[in-house]
Coordinates of C-alpha atoms in Angstrom, one line a residue:
K7 CA 0.0 0.0 0.0
T8 CA 1.4 3.4 -1.0
D9 CA 1.1 6.5 1.0
A10 CA 1.8 10.2 0.4
F11 CA 3.1 13.1 2.4
L12 CA 2.7 16.8 1.5
L13 CA 6.1 18.5 1.8
R14 CA 6.6 22.2 2.4
E15 CA 8.1 24.2 -0.6
A16 CA 11.9 24.2 -1.0
V17 CA 13.6 27.4 -2.2
V18 CA 17.0 27.2 -3.8
E19 CA 18.8 30.5 -4.3
A20 CA 22.1 31.1 -6.2
Q21 CA 23.9 34.1 -7.7
M22 CA 24.0 33.8 -11.5
A23 CA 27.5 33.8 -12.8
Q24 CA 28.1 37.1 -14.8
V25 CA 31.1 35.8 -16.7
Q26 CA 32.3 32.5 -18.1
V27 CA 35.6 31.7 -19.8
S28 CA 35.7 29.0 -22.4
E29 CA 39.0 28.6 -24.3
D30 CA 39.7 32.1 -25.7
T31 CA 36.1 33.2 -25.5
I32 CA 34.7 35.5 -22.8
I33 CA 31.0 34.9 -22.2
F34 CA 28.7 37.3 -20.4
N35 CA 25.3 36.1 -19.1
A36 CA 23.1 38.9 -20.2
E37 CA 20.4 38.2 -17.6
A38 CA 22.9 38.8 -14.8
F39 CA 23.0 42.5 -15.8
R40 CA 19.9 44.6 -15.2
V41 CA 18.8 47.2 -17.7
A42 CA 15.5 49.2 -18.0
E43 CA 12.6 47.7 -19.7
G44 CA 12.7 48.4 -23.4
S45 CA 16.4 49.1 -23.5
M46 CA 18.4 48.3 -26.6
L47 CA 21.6 46.3 -26.9
E48 CA 23.7 49.5 -26.4
E49 CA 22.5 49.9 -22.8
L50 CA 23.4 46.3 -22.0
I51 CA 26.9 46.5 -23.5
R52 CA 27.7 49.6 -21.5
K53 CA 27.2 47.6 -18.3
L54 CA 29.5 44.7 -19.3
P55 CA 33.0 44.9 -17.7
G56 CA 35.7 45.8 -20.2
Y57 CA 33.4 47.3 -22.8
E58 CA 33.2 51.0 -23.8
I59 CA 31.2 52.8 -26.6
E60 CA 32.8 56.0 -27.9
N61 CA 30.9 59.0 -29.2
D62 CA 31.3 57.9 -32.9
G63 CA 29.8 54.5 -32.2
T64 CA 33.0 52.6 -32.0
V65 CA 32.7 49.6 -29.7
K66 CA 35.9 48.5 -27.8
Y67 CA 36.6 45.6 -25.5
N68 CA 39.6 46.0 -23.2
G69 CA 40.8 48.9 -25.4
R70 CA 40.6 46.9 -28.7
A71 CA 38.0 47.9 -31.3
V72 CA 35.3 45.3 -32.2
S73 CA 35.3 44.7 -36.0
K74 CA 31.8 43.1 -36.4
I75 CA 28.7 42.1 -34.5
L76 CA 27.4 38.6 -35.1
V77 CA 24.1 37.1 -34.2
D78 CA 24.3 33.4 -33.5
G79 CA 27.6 33.3 -35.4
K80 CA 26.3 35.1 -38.5
E81 CA 27.2 38.7 -39.6
F82 CA 24.6 41.3 -38.7
F83 CA 24.5 44.4 -41.1
S84 CA 28.2 43.7 -42.0
E85 CA 30.5 46.2 -40.3
D86 CA 27.8 48.7 -39.4
K87 CA 27.8 48.0 -35.7
S88 CA 25.6 51.0 -34.7
I89 CA 22.5 49.4 -36.2
A90 CA 22.7 46.4 -33.9
M91 CA 23.6 48.5 -30.9
K92 CA 20.7 50.9 -31.2
N93 CA 18.0 48.5 -32.6
L94 CA 18.3 45.0 -31.1
P95 CA 16.3 44.7 -27.8
A96 CA 18.5 43.8 -24.8
N97 CA 15.9 41.3 -23.5
M98 CA 16.3 39.1 -26.6
V99 CA 20.0 38.4 -25.8
K100 CA 20.9 35.4 -23.7
K101 CA 24.7 35.6 -23.9
V102 CA 27.3 38.0 -25.2
K103 CA 30.6 36.5 -26.4
S104 CA 33.9 38.2 -27.3
Y105 CA 36.5 36.3 -29.2
E106 CA 39.0 36.5 -32.1
K107 CA 37.4 35.2 -35.3
K108 CA 39.8 33.6 -37.7
S109 CA 40.1 34.9 -41.3
D110 CA 38.4 33.2 -44.2
F111 CA 41.7 31.7 -45.2
A112 CA 42.3 30.1 -41.8
E113 CA 38.8 28.7 -41.6
M114 CA 39.1 27.2 -45.1
T115 CA 42.6 25.7 -44.8
G116 CA 42.7 25.0 -41.0
I117 CA 46.1 26.8 -40.9
D118 CA 46.2 29.7 -38.4
D119 CA 47.5 32.7 -40.4
G120 CA 47.5 35.0 -37.3
E121 CA 45.0 37.5 -39.0
E122 CA 42.1 37.4 -36.5
E123 CA 39.5 40.1 -35.9
L124 CA 37.8 40.8 -32.6
V125 CA 34.0 40.2 -32.8
L126 CA 31.0 40.4 -30.5
D127 CA 28.7 37.4 -30.9
L128 CA 25.2 37.5 -29.5
T129 CA 23.3 34.3 -28.5
V130 CA 19.6 34.8 -29.0
K131 CA 17.2 33.4 -26.4
D132 CA 15.1 30.4 -27.5
G133 CA 11.9 32.4 -26.9
A134 CA 13.0 35.0 -29.5
K135 CA 13.4 32.4 -32.2
K136 CA 9.7 31.4 -32.4
G137 CA 8.4 34.2 -34.7
W138 CA 8.8 37.8 -35.8
F139 CA 9.3 40.6 -33.3
S140 CA 9.5 44.3 -33.8
N141 CA 10.0 47.8 -32.3
I142 CA 7.8 50.7 -33.4
D143 CA 8.1 54.4 -32.2
L144 CA 5.9 57.2 -33.5
G145 CA 6.0 60.9 -32.5
Y146 CA 4.5 64.2 -33.7
G147 CA 4.4 67.7 -32.4
R148 CA 4.9 71.4 -33.0
P149 CA 8.1 73.4 -32.3
T150 CA 8.2 75.0 -28.9
Q151 CA 10.2 78.0 -30.2
E152 CA 9.8 79.7 -33.5
V153 CA 12.8 80.2 -35.7
K154 CA 13.3 82.6 -38.6
Y155 CA 14.0 79.9 -41.2
N156 CA 12.4 76.6 -42.1
I157 CA 9.6 76.3 -39.5
H158 CA 8.3 72.8 -39.5
N159 CA 6.1 70.5 -37.4
L160 CA 8.2 67.9 -35.8
Y161 CA 7.9 64.1 -36.4
T162 CA 9.7 60.8 -35.9
V163 CA 8.8 57.4 -37.3
K164 CA 11.0 54.4 -36.4
G165 CA 10.5 50.7 -36.9
M166 CA 12.4 47.4 -37.0
L167 CA 11.2 43.9 -37.8
N168 CA 13.3 40.8 -36.9
R169 CA 13.2 37.0 -37.3
F170 CA 15.9 34.8 -35.8
K171 CA 16.1 31.0 -36.2
D172 CA 18.9 28.5 -35.7
N173 CA 20.0 28.6 -39.4
E174 CA 18.7 31.9 -40.6
H175 CA 17.9 35.5 -39.6
Y176 CA 16.1 38.4 -41.3
S177 CA 16.0 42.1 -40.2
V178 CA 14.3 45.1 -41.7
I179 CA 14.9 48.7 -40.4
L180 CA 13.2 52.0 -41.4
S181 CA 13.5 55.5 -39.8
T182 CA 12.7 59.1 -40.7
N183 CA 12.6 62.2 -38.5
N184 CA 13.3 65.9 -38.3
V185 CA 14.2 66.2 -34.6
N186 CA 17.9 65.9 -35.0
D187 CA 17.8 62.1 -34.2
K188 CA 20.6 60.0 -35.7
G189 CA 17.8 57.9 -37.4
F190 CA 18.2 54.7 -35.5
P191 CA 14.9 53.1 -34.2
G192 CA 14.4 51.7 -30.8
G193 CA 15.2 54.6 -28.6
G194 CA 18.4 55.0 -26.6
G195 CA 21.0 57.7 -27.4
G196 CA 19.1 59.0 -30.4
R197 CA 20.2 62.7 -30.3
G198 CA 23.2 64.2 -31.8
G199 CA 22.3 64.8 -35.5
G200 CA 24.0 68.3 -35.5
N201 CA 23.0 72.0 -35.4
G202 CA 20.0 73.5 -37.1
M203 CA 17.1 71.7 -38.6
N204 CA 18.0 68.1 -39.6
Q205 CA 15.8 65.8 -41.6
S206 CA 17.3 62.3 -41.7
S207 CA 16.1 59.0 -43.0
M208 CA 17.7 55.5 -43.1
G209 CA 16.7 52.0 -43.9
G210 CA 18.2 48.6 -44.3
F211 CA 17.8 44.9 -44.8
S212 CA 20.1 42.1 -43.4
M213 CA 19.9 38.4 -43.8
A214 CA 21.8 35.2 -43.3
K215 CA 20.7 31.6 -44.2
N216 CA 22.2 28.1 -44.4
L217 CA 21.1 26.0 -47.4
G218 CA 21.6 22.4 -48.4
E219 CA 23.1 19.7 -46.2
E220 CA 25.6 20.0 -43.4
V221 CA 28.9 18.8 -44.8
Q222 CA 30.8 19.4 -41.5
K223 CA 29.9 20.5 -38.0
N224 CA 28.2 23.9 -38.4
K225 CA 29.3 24.1 -42.0
Y226 CA 26.6 23.8 -44.6
Q227 CA 26.7 23.2 -48.4
F228 CA 25.5 26.7 -49.1
Q229 CA 25.6 29.8 -46.9
I230 CA 24.3 33.2 -47.9
G231 CA 24.4 36.5 -46.0
G232 CA 24.6 40.2 -46.4
G233 CA 22.5 43.4 -46.5
V234 CA 21.6 46.7 -48.0
R235 CA 21.6 50.1 -46.2
F236 CA 20.6 53.6 -47.3
F237 CA 21.0 57.0 -45.5
H238 CA 19.6 60.4 -46.3
N239 CA 20.2 63.7 -44.5
D240 CA 19.1 67.2 -45.2
S241 CA 20.1 70.0 -42.8
D242 CA 19.4 73.7 -42.7
V243 CA 21.5 75.9 -40.4
Q244 CA 21.1 79.7 -39.7
S245 CA 23.4 81.5 -37.2
Q246 CA 24.0 85.0 -36.2
S247 CA 26.7 86.4 -33.9
A248 CA 27.9 89.8 -32.5
S249 CA 31.1 90.1 -30.5
E250 CA 33.3 92.7 -28.9
T251 CA 37.0 92.2 -28.4
F252 CA 38.6 94.0 -25.5
L253 CA 42.1 95.2 -26.6
T254 CA 45.0 96.4 -24.5
Q255 CA 44.8 99.7 -22.6
G256 CA 44.9 102.7 -24.9
S257 CA 43.5 100.8 -27.9
A258 CA 39.9 101.0 -29.0
N259 CA 37.9 97.8 -28.7
S260 CA 37.0 95.9 -31.9
F261 CA 33.4 94.8 -32.8
S262 CA 32.4 92.2 -35.3
N263 CA 29.1 90.9 -36.6
S264 CA 28.3 87.9 -38.8
S265 CA 25.4 86.0 -40.3
S266 CA 25.3 82.7 -42.1
L267 CA 22.8 80.4 -43.8
S268 CA 23.7 77.0 -45.1
N269 CA 22.1 73.8 -46.5
N270 CA 23.7 70.4 -46.7
E271 CA 22.1 67.3 -48.3
S272 CA 23.6 63.9 -48.7
F273 CA 22.4 60.4 -49.8
R274 CA 24.3 57.1 -49.5
V275 CA 23.4 53.5 -50.3
N276 CA 25.6 50.4 -50.0
A277 CA 25.2 46.7 -50.3
D278 CA 27.5 43.8 -49.5
F279 CA 26.9 40.1 -49.5
R280 CA 28.8 36.8 -48.7
F281 CA 28.2 33.6 -50.6
E282 CA 29.9 30.4 -49.6
W283 CA 29.7 27.1 -51.4
R284 CA 31.1 23.8 -50.2
P285 CA 30.6 21.2 -53.0
D286 CA 32.5 18.6 -50.8
T287 CA 34.5 18.4 -47.6
M288 CA 37.7 19.3 -49.4
T289 CA 36.6 22.3 -51.5
D290 CA 35.5 25.8 -50.2
I291 CA 34.5 28.8 -52.4
I292 CA 33.7 32.2 -50.9
F293 CA 32.5 35.2 -52.9
R294 CA 32.1 38.7 -51.4
P295 CA 30.6 41.4 -53.7
S296 CA 29.9 45.0 -52.7
V297 CA 28.5 48.1 -54.3
S298 CA 28.0 51.7 -53.1
Y299 CA 26.7 55.0 -54.3
S300 CA 26.7 58.4 -52.7
K301 CA 25.7 61.9 -53.6
S302 CA 25.9 65.2 -51.7
N303 CA 25.1 68.9 -52.3
N304 CA 25.9 72.0 -50.1
A305 CA 25.4 75.7 -50.3
S306 CA 26.1 78.6 -47.9
N307 CA 25.8 82.4 -47.7
N308 CA 27.9 84.3 -45.2
L309 CA 28.1 88.0 -44.3
S310 CA 30.5 89.6 -41.9
A311 CA 31.8 93.1 -40.9
T312 CA 34.1 94.7 -38.4
F313 CA 33.8 98.0 -36.6
D314 CA 35.8 100.2 -34.3
K315 CA 32.6 101.3 -32.5
D316 CA 29.5 99.4 -31.3
P317 CA 27.3 99.3 -34.4
Y318 CA 24.1 98.9 -32.4
E319 CA 24.8 102.3 -30.7
T320 CA 25.2 103.8 -34.2
I321 CA 21.9 102.3 -35.3
E322 CA 20.1 103.8 -32.3
D323 CA 21.7 107.2 -32.9
K324 CA 21.2 107.5 -36.7
Y325 CA 19.0 104.8 -38.2
A326 CA 16.5 103.9 -35.5
D327 CA 13.5 104.4 -37.7
E328 CA 15.0 102.8 -40.9
G329 CA 15.3 99.2 -39.8
Y330 CA 19.0 99.1 -40.3
E331 CA 21.2 96.1 -39.4
P332 CA 25.0 96.1 -38.8
L333 CA 25.4 93.9 -41.9
D334 CA 23.5 96.0 -44.4
S335 CA 25.6 96.6 -47.5
T336 CA 24.5 100.2 -47.7
W337 CA 26.0 101.1 -44.3
T338 CA 27.7 104.5 -44.5
D339 CA 28.9 105.3 -41.0
D340 CA 32.7 105.8 -40.7
S341 CA 32.9 103.2 -37.9
R342 CA 33.0 100.3 -40.3
I343 CA 36.5 98.9 -41.0
N344 CA 35.6 96.2 -43.6
Y345 CA 32.7 94.2 -45.0
N346 CA 32.8 90.7 -46.5
S347 CA 30.2 88.7 -48.5
R348 CA 31.0 85.0 -49.2
Q349 CA 28.9 82.4 -51.0
S350 CA 29.8 78.8 -51.7
A351 CA 28.2 75.8 -53.4
G352 CA 29.5 72.3 -53.9
G353 CA 28.6 68.7 -54.4
S354 CA 29.9 65.3 -55.2
E355 CA 28.8 62.0 -56.7
S356 CA 30.6 58.6 -56.5
T357 CA 30.0 55.0 -57.4
S358 CA 32.1 51.9 -56.5
V359 CA 31.9 48.2 -57.2
N360 CA 34.2 45.6 -55.6
G361 CA 34.4 41.8 -55.4
R362 CA 36.5 39.2 -53.8
L363 CA 36.6 35.5 -54.8
Q364 CA 38.5 32.9 -52.8
I365 CA 38.8 29.2 -53.7
N366 CA 40.6 26.6 -51.6
R367 CA 41.2 23.0 -52.3
K368 CA 42.5 20.6 -49.6
F369 CA 44.5 17.6 -50.9
N370 CA 44.8 15.8 -47.6
S371 CA 43.9 16.1 -43.9
K372 CA 47.5 17.1 -43.0
G373 CA 47.4 20.7 -44.4
R374 CA 48.2 20.4 -48.1
N375 CA 46.2 23.2 -49.7
L376 CA 46.0 25.2 -52.9
T377 CA 44.3 28.6 -52.5
L378 CA 43.4 31.0 -55.3
T379 CA 42.2 34.6 -54.5
L380 CA 40.9 37.2 -57.0
N381 CA 40.1 40.8 -56.1
G382 CA 38.8 43.6 -58.2
G383 CA 37.3 47.1 -57.8
Y384 CA 36.2 50.0 -59.9
S385 CA 35.1 53.5 -58.7
T386 CA 34.3 56.7 -60.3
S387 CA 33.6 60.1 -58.7
E388 CA 33.1 63.7 -59.6
S389 CA 33.0 66.7 -57.3
F390 CA 32.5 70.4 -57.8
S391 CA 32.8 73.6 -55.7
N392 CA 32.3 77.2 -56.3
S393 CA 33.3 80.1 -54.0
T394 CA 32.6 83.7 -54.4
S395 CA 33.9 86.4 -52.1
F396 CA 33.6 90.2 -52.1
T397 CA 35.5 92.3 -49.6
R398 CA 35.4 96.1 -49.1
F399 CA 38.2 97.8 -47.1
Y400 CA 36.7 101.1 -46.0
R401 CA 39.9 102.7 -44.6
N402 CA 41.8 102.7 -47.9
D403 CA 38.7 102.5 -50.1
S404 CA 39.6 99.3 -51.9
T405 CA 37.8 96.1 -52.9
S406 CA 38.7 92.4 -53.5
T407 CA 36.6 90.0 -55.5
I408 CA 37.0 86.2 -56.1
N409 CA 34.7 84.0 -58.2
R410 CA 36.2 80.6 -58.7
Y411 CA 34.7 77.3 -59.8
N412 CA 36.4 73.8 -59.5
T413 CA 35.4 70.5 -60.8
T414 CA 37.3 67.2 -60.2
P415 CA 36.3 64.0 -62.0
S416 CA 38.3 60.9 -61.1
K417 CA 38.4 57.2 -61.9
T418 CA 40.1 54.4 -60.1
Y419 CA 40.2 50.7 -60.8
N420 CA 42.4 47.9 -59.4
Y421 CA 42.7 44.1 -59.4
N422 CA 44.9 41.5 -57.9
T423 CA 45.3 37.8 -58.0
R424 CA 47.1 35.5 -55.6
I425 CA 47.9 31.8 -55.6
M426 CA 49.2 30.0 -52.6
W427 CA 50.5 26.5 -52.0
S428 CA 50.7 25.1 -48.4
E429 CA 52.8 22.0 -47.9
P430 CA 53.0 20.1 -44.6
L431 CA 56.7 19.3 -43.8
W432 CA 56.1 17.5 -40.5
T433 CA 53.6 17.7 -37.6
A434 CA 52.1 21.3 -37.3
T435 CA 54.9 22.7 -39.6
F436 CA 54.1 24.1 -43.0
L437 CA 55.9 25.6 -45.9
Q438 CA 53.9 28.3 -47.8
L439 CA 54.7 29.6 -51.2
S440 CA 52.7 32.4 -52.8
Y441 CA 52.7 34.7 -55.8
Q442 CA 50.5 37.8 -56.1
F443 CA 50.1 40.4 -58.8
N444 CA 48.5 43.8 -58.1
Y445 CA 47.5 46.5 -60.6
R446 CA 46.1 49.9 -59.7
Y447 CA 45.2 52.9 -61.9
N448 CA 44.0 56.3 -60.9
N449 CA 43.0 59.3 -63.1
S450 CA 42.2 62.8 -61.7
D451 CA 41.4 65.9 -63.8
R452 CA 40.9 69.0 -61.7
S453 CA 39.8 72.1 -63.6
T454 CA 39.7 75.6 -62.2
Y455 CA 37.7 78.5 -63.7
N456 CA 38.1 82.1 -62.7
L457 CA 34.6 83.4 -63.4
P458 CA 33.5 87.1 -63.9
D459 CA 33.0 89.1 -60.7
V460 CA 29.3 88.6 -60.6
L461 CA 27.5 88.0 -57.3
D462 CA 23.8 88.2 -58.3
N463 CA 23.5 84.6 -59.6
W464 CA 23.1 82.9 -56.2
S465 CA 20.2 81.2 -54.6
L466 CA 19.8 78.6 -51.9
P467 CA 19.9 75.6 -51.9
E468 CA 21.0 75.5 -55.5
W469 CA 23.5 77.5 -57.5
I470 CA 23.3 78.0 -61.2
L471 CA 26.6 77.9 -63.2
P472 CA 26.9 80.3 -66.2
D473 CA 26.4 78.6 -69.6
D474 CA 29.7 79.9 -71.0
Y475 CA 31.9 79.0 -67.9
E476 CA 34.2 76.9 -70.1
R477 CA 35.9 79.9 -71.6
Y478 CA 37.1 81.0 -68.2
R479 CA 39.2 77.9 -67.5
S480 CA 42.6 78.7 -65.8
E481 CA 45.4 76.6 -67.3
E482 CA 47.7 77.7 -64.4
L483 CA 45.4 76.6 -61.6
S484 CA 44.0 73.4 -63.3
R485 CA 45.9 70.1 -63.0
F486 CA 45.7 66.6 -64.4
A487 CA 47.3 63.5 -63.0
T488 CA 47.3 59.8 -63.8
Y489 CA 49.0 57.1 -61.7
E490 CA 49.6 53.5 -62.7
N491 CA 51.2 50.9 -60.4
M492 CA 52.0 47.2 -60.9
D493 CA 53.4 45.1 -58.0
H494 CA 54.6 41.5 -57.9
D495 CA 54.7 39.8 -54.5
I496 CA 56.7 36.5 -54.2
T497 CA 56.6 35.1 -50.7
A498 CA 58.0 32.0 -49.0
Q499 CA 57.2 31.3 -45.3
L500 CA 57.9 28.6 -42.8
R501 CA 54.9 28.4 -40.4
L502 CA 55.2 26.6 -37.0
I503 CA 52.0 26.0 -35.0
R504 CA 52.5 24.7 -31.4
E505 CA 50.3 24.5 -28.4
K506 CA 52.0 27.5 -26.7
Y507 CA 53.3 29.5 -29.6
N508 CA 52.9 30.2 -33.4
M509 CA 55.8 31.5 -35.5
N510 CA 56.1 32.6 -39.1
V511 CA 59.5 33.2 -40.6
G512 CA 60.1 34.1 -44.3
F513 CA 60.9 36.6 -46.9
T514 CA 59.1 38.5 -49.7
L515 CA 60.4 39.7 -53.0
L516 CA 58.6 42.8 -54.3
P517 CA 59.4 44.0 -57.9
Q518 CA 57.4 47.2 -58.5
H519 CA 56.8 49.3 -61.6
S520 CA 54.9 52.7 -61.5
K521 CA 54.2 55.4 -63.9
M522 CA 52.9 58.9 -63.2
N523 CA 51.9 61.8 -65.5
Y524 CA 51.3 65.1 -63.8
Q525 CA 50.4 68.5 -65.3
Y526 CA 50.1 71.6 -63.2
M527 CA 51.0 75.3 -63.5
G528 CA 52.6 74.8 -66.9
Y529 CA 54.7 71.8 -65.8
N530 CA 54.3 68.4 -67.4
I531 CA 56.0 65.6 -65.5
D532 CA 56.0 62.1 -66.9
T533 CA 57.9 59.7 -64.5
V534 CA 58.5 56.0 -64.6
R535 CA 60.0 54.2 -61.6
T536 CA 61.1 50.6 -61.2
V537 CA 62.2 49.3 -57.8
F538 CA 63.0 46.0 -56.3
N539 CA 62.3 45.4 -52.5
F540 CA 63.4 42.5 -50.4
T541 CA 61.5 42.1 -47.1
P542 CA 62.4 39.5 -44.4
T543 CA 59.5 38.9 -42.0
M544 CA 59.0 37.3 -38.6
N545 CA 55.8 37.0 -36.6
F546 CA 55.8 35.4 -33.2
R547 CA 52.9 34.8 -30.8
Y548 CA 53.2 33.1 -27.4
R549 CA 50.3 32.2 -25.2
W550 CA 50.6 31.7 -21.5
S551 CA 46.9 31.0 -21.4
K552 CA 43.8 31.4 -23.6
Q553 CA 43.4 34.9 -22.3
T554 CA 47.1 36.1 -22.1
S555 CA 49.4 36.3 -25.0
L556 CA 52.4 38.1 -26.4
R557 CA 52.9 39.2 -30.1
I558 CA 56.1 40.2 -31.8
N559 CA 56.1 41.3 -35.4

């Protein structure tokens, strides 16, 4: 016959460990650090020992900059760490890991090349992997203080949508506002867009997915990852100042007034992806394409004047009923020393395309590898600037006028190819032989035009260039340059990998050929240079433990 007894409850209490150490990985238990409800990842990272976040968004751990943020081992918005810091909710994070991630070459070949990068890897809670989750912020209002220029109602719209699973993740982010917010959804440290009225928008998409069968532990037949990001900012700034400079005894004080109005607009979009294909356990192919486009425009109007008497007292005495200002161009009082009117306009547009293909083939399990790497890039850009200045010096009744226009189109392309053979000599000792060819070409053609002394063709935010500006080209101030460079890199290295230390000893032969053509101020320089460099190298790393090491290069 069975019987039962009702027991009183038992309470077990324990302090959750904040930090764990596994090999060379430092692991922080996120739940052991309290943050306010609704906080983003940035607030959590600030509480972790050893971490710091600088004003420009750089994340450092023990003084060393973090290169990338990973989510469950997969890249999140490439190298743009601020998106993760300001958008991922802190309560979705289970663990925060810091470790040195090996290069693509080291992961492909299994040979440590010593080129690691520090990453921050987030482990997502199981509960956050069961569906989609999002953050949405909306705000609308009226300015509390009127301004003379660009009065707007205020608004902010922010949102982020995420889905995380074991073998894939997707994230979408959108934001627009005119309240000087940096444009990152999710709250937390949003201010800091700059002076004046700023309208900023940004958006992006990031994804990572494993496809096909698992050919090795955590390595799938196909892996795809990458993202697209765009940014737009439009700012209007108006400023006025009046100052008095107190000079030494016996000298009259100096007075100055200035007023400025400026507009700056910029747009940028970039995309980068990573494709990896493992057709079998011995072959690995990685392709990393990227493309970017940017465009900007700016214009400003500045007035300034200096006086040897307080101009406001002069206005009260002589022009009280005429609405005069110290910067009126028709000022006639003898207290004015000089007057300056400056206008400027500029802009730029650039496009770049880059790609990297890396193929590795293992021939045995002891470290015999053949690696082929191909890189290529092309970029084109064009910028222009115009500055006009009129200065009147009242004491000697003279004037100075400058009206100058510059345009600089440029083009750059480069490619390189590298082939490397790794041969195991004996246990954990390898001989590496490699050959690399690099080619780079750059073309820049800067033209300068001294335009007529006309100041009535200005308007903000756009400036109109005269139709016949080409006839004012200055041959003395214009310049043209092309640069062409070809390098050969022949390297032999002996690589030793031991439990406590790694060492690379070798040499590099560098034949180089370059050609430059330069035309400026009537000079035409056409130079060809051929050099041969010999570079012995030694890299040594000793590890007393997984957390303490010494490097000598």
